[in-house]
PDB file of C-alpha atoms in Angstrom:
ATOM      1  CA  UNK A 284      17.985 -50.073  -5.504  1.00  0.00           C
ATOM      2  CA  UNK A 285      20.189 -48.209  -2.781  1.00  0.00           C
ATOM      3  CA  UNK A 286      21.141 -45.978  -6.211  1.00  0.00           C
ATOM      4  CA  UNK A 287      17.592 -44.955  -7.353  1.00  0.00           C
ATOM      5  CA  UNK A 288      16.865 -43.831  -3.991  1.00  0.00           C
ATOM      6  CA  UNK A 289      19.698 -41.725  -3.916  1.00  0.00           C
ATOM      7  CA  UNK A 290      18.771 -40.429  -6.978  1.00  0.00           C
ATOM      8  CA  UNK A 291      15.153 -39.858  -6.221  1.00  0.00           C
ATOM      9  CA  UNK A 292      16.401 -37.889  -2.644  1.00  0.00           C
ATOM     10  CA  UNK A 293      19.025 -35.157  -4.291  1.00  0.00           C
ATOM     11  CA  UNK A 294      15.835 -34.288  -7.454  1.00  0.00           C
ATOM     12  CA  UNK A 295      12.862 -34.484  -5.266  1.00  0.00           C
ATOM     13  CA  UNK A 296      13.782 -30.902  -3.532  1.00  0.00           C
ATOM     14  CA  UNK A 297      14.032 -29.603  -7.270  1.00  0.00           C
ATOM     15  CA  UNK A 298      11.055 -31.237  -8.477  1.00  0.00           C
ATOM     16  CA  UNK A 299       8.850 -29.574  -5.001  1.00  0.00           C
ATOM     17  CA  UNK A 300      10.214 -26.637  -5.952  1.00  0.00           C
ATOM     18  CA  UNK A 301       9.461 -26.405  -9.592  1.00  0.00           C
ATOM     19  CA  UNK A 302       6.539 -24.887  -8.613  1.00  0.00           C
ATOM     20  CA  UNK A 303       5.230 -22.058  -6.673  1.00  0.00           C
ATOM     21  CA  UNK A 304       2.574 -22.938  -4.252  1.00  0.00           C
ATOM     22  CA  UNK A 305       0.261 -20.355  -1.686  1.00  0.00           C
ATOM     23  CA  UNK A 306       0.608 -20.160   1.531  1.00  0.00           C
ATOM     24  CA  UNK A 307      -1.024 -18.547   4.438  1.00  0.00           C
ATOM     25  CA  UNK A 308       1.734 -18.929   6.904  1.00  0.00           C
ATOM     26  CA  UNK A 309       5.326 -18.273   4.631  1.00  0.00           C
ATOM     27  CA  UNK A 310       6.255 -15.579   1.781  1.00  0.00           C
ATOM     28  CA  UNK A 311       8.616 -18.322   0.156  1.00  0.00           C
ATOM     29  CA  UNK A 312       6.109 -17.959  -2.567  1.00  0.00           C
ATOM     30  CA  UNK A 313       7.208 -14.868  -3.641  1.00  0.00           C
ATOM     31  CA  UNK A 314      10.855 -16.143  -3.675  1.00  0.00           C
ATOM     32  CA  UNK A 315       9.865 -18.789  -5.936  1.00  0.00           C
ATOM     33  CA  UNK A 316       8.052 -16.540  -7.954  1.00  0.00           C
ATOM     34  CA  UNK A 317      11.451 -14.600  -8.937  1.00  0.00           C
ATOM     35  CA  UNK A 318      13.502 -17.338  -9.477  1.00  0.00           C
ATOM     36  CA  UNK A 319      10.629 -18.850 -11.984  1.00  0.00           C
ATOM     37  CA  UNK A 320      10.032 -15.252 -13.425  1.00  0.00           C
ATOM     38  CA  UNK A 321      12.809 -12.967 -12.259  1.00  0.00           C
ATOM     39  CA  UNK A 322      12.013  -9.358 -12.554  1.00  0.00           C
ATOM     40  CA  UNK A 323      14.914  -7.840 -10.040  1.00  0.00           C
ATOM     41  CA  UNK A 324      15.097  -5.815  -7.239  1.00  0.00           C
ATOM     42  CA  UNK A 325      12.762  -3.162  -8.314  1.00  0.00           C
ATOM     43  CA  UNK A 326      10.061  -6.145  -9.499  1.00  0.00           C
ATOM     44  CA  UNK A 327       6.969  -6.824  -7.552  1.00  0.00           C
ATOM     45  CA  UNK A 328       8.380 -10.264  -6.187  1.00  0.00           C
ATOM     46  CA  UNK A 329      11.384  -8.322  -4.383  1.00  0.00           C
ATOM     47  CA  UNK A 330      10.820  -5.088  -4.059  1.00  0.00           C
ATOM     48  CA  UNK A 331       7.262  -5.677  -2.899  1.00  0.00           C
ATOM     49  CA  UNK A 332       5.229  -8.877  -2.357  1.00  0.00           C
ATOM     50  CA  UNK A 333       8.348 -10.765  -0.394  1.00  0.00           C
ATOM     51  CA  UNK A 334       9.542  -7.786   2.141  1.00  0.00           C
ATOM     52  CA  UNK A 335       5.968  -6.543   3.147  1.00  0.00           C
ATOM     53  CA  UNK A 336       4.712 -10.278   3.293  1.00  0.00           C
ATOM     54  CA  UNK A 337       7.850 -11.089   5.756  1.00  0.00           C
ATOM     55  CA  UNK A 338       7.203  -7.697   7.358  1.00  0.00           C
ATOM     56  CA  UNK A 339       4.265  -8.918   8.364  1.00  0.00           C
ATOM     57  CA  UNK A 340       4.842 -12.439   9.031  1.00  0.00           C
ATOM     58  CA  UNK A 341       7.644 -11.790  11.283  1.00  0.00           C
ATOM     59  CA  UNK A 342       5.619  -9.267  13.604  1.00  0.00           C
ATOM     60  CA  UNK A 343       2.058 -10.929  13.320  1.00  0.00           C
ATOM     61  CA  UNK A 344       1.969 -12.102  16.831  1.00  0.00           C
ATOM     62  CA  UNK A 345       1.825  -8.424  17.509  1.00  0.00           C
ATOM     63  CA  UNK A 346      -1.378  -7.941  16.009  1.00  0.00           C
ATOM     64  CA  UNK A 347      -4.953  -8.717  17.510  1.00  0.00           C
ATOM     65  CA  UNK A 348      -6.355 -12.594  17.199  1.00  0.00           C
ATOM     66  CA  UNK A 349      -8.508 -11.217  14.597  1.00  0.00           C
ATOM     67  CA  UNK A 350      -5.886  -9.622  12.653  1.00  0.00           C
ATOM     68  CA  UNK A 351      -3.586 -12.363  12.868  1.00  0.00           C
ATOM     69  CA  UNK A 352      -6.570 -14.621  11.307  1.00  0.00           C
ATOM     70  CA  UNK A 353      -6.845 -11.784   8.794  1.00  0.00           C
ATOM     71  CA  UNK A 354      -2.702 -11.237   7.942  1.00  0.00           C
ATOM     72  CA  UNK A 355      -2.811 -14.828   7.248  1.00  0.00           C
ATOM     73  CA  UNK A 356      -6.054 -14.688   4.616  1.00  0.00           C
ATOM     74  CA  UNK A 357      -5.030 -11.793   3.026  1.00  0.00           C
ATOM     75  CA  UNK A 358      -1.519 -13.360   2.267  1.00  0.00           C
ATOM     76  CA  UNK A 359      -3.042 -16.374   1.303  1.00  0.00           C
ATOM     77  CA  UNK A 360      -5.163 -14.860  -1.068  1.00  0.00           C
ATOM     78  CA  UNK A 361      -2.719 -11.971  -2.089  1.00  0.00           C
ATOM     79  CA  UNK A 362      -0.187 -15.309  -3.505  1.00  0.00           C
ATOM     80  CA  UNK A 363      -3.177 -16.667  -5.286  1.00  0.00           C
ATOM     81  CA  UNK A 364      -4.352 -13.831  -7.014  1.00  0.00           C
ATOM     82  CA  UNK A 365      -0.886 -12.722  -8.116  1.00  0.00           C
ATOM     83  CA  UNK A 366      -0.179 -16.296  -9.383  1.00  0.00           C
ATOM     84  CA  UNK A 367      -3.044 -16.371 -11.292  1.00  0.00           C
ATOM     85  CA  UNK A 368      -2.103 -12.806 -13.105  1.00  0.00           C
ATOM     86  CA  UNK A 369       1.637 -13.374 -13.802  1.00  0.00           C
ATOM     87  CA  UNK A 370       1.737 -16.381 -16.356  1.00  0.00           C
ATOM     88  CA  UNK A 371       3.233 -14.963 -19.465  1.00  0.00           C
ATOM     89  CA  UNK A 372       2.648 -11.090 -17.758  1.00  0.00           C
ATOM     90  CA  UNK A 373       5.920  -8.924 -18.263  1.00  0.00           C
ATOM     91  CA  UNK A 374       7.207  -7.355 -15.373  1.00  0.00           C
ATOM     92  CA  UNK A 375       5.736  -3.963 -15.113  1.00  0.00           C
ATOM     93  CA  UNK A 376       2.503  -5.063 -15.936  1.00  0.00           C
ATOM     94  CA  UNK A 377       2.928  -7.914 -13.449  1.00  0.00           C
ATOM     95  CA  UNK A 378       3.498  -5.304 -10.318  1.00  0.00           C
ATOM     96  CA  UNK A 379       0.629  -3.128 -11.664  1.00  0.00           C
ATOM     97  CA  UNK A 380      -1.993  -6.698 -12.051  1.00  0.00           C
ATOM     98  CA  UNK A 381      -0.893  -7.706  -8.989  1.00  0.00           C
ATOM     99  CA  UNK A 382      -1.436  -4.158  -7.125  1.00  0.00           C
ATOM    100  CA  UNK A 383      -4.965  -4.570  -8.360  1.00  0.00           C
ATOM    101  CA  UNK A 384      -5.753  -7.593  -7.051  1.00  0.00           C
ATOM    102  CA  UNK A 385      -5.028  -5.659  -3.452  1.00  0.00           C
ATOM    103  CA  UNK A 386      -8.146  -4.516  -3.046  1.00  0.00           C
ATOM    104  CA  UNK A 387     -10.077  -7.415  -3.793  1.00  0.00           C
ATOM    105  CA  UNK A 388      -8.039  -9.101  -1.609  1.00  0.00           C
ATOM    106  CA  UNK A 389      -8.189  -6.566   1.197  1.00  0.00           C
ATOM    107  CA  UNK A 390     -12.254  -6.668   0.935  1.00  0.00           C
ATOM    108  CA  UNK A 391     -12.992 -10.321   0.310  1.00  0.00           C
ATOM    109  CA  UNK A 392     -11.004 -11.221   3.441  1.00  0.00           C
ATOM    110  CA  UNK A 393     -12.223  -8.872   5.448  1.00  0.00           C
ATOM    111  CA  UNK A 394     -10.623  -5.466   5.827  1.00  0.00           C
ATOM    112  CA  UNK A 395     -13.564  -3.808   5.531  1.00  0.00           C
ATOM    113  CA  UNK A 396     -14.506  -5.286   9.285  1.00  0.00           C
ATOM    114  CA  UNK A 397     -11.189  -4.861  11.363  1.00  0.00           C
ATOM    115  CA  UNK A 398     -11.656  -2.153  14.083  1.00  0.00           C
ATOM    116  CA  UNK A 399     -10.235   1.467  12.612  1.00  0.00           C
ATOM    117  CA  UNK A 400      -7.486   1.010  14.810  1.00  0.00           C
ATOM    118  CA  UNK A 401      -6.270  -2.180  13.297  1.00  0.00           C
ATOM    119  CA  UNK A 402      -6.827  -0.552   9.915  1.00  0.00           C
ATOM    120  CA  UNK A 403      -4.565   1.990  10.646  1.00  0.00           C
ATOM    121  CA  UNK A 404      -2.136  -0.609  12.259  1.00  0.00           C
ATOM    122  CA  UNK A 405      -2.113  -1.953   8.808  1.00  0.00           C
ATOM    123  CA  UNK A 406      -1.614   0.804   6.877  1.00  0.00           C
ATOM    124  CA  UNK A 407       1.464   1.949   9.227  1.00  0.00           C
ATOM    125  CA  UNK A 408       3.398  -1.353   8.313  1.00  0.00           C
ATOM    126  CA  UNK A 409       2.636  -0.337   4.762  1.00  0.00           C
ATOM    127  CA  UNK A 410       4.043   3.201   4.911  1.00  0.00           C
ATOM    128  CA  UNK A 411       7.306   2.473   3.142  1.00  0.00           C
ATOM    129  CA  UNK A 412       4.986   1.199  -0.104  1.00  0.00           C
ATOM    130  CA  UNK A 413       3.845   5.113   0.042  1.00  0.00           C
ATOM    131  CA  UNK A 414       6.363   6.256  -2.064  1.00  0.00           C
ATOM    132  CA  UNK A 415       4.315   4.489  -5.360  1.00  0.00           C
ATOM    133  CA  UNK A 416       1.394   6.458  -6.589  1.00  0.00           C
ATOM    134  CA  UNK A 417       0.039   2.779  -6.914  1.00  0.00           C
ATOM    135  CA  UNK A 418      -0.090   2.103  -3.310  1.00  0.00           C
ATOM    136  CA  UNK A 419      -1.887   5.070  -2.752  1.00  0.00           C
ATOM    137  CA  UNK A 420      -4.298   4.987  -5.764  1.00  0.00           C
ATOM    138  CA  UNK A 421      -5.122   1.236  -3.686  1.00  0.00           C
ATOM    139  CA  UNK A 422      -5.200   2.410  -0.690  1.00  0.00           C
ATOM    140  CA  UNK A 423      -7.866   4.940  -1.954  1.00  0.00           C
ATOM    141  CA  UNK A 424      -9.466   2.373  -3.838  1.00  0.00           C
ATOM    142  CA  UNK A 425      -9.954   0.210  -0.872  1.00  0.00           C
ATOM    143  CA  UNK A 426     -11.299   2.977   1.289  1.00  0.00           C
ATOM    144  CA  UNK A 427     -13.947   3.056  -1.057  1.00  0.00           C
ATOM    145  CA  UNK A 428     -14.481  -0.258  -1.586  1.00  0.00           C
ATOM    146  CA  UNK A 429     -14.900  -0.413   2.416  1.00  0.00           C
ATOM    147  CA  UNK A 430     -17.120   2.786   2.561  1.00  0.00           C
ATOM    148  CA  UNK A 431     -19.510   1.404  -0.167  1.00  0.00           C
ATOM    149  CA  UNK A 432     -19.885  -2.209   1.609  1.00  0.00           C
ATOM    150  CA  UNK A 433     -21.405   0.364   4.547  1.00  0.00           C
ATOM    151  CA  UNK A 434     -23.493   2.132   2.178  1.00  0.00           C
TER     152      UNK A 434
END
């Protein structure tokens, strides 16, 4: 008996693991992601979803109470929609799916209704994604998508 317990203790880690689950409050999703479907250092799981989730994670107490409760729905959601766009997606057009679902994200948790200046809060922790034309095509996209909600 004392065997099977031992067994079930040192594959139960592997067996949690075998699958990569949301969350709202860690970016160990996007870890998982790359180890289930590793695309490198210049994929979307390392060279973007993991480092600006942690960025954010790490200095969310800095933000507002309102942003915090949005930082943690937008990551939330951000996991889920790129989980439901990478199955059997190859790398490149994984990081451009999942830059899409930004937006939606962005909007449906409620961007749109942060003050400007926590807007702009955001966008500062994003400044290093600059350097894609994607980020900025989004970040165009979404003040759209905010400006038409108004409209």
């Amino acid at each position: 008996m004392l065997r099977y317990l031992i067994l079930l203790l040192l594959f139960t880690p592997t067996i949690a693991q075998a699958t990569c689950v949301p969350s709202d409050n860690s970016c160990e999703f996007y870890a998982c992601k790359e180890r289930e479907h590793a695309c490198g250092k210049k994929g979307y799981w390392q060279d973007f979803g993991y480092p600006y989730c942690e960025k954010f994670l790490v200095d969310e107490e800095r933000f507002s109470a309102r942003s915090q409760i949005w930082l943690q729905d937008v990551r939330y959601c951000l996991q889920e929609r790129v989980q439901e766009v990478s199955e059997g997606t190859s790398c490149k057009n994984l990081h451009t799916q999942a830059m899409d679902s930004h937006v939606s994200c962005y909007v449906d948790t409620g961007f749109c209704d942060l003050t400007y200046m926590e807007q702009v809060r955001i966008y500062w922790y994003l400044k290093g994604a600059l350097r894609s034309k994607d980020t900025w095509r989004e970040a165009y996209l979404l003040k759209q998508a905010c400006a038409n909600r108004f409209n």
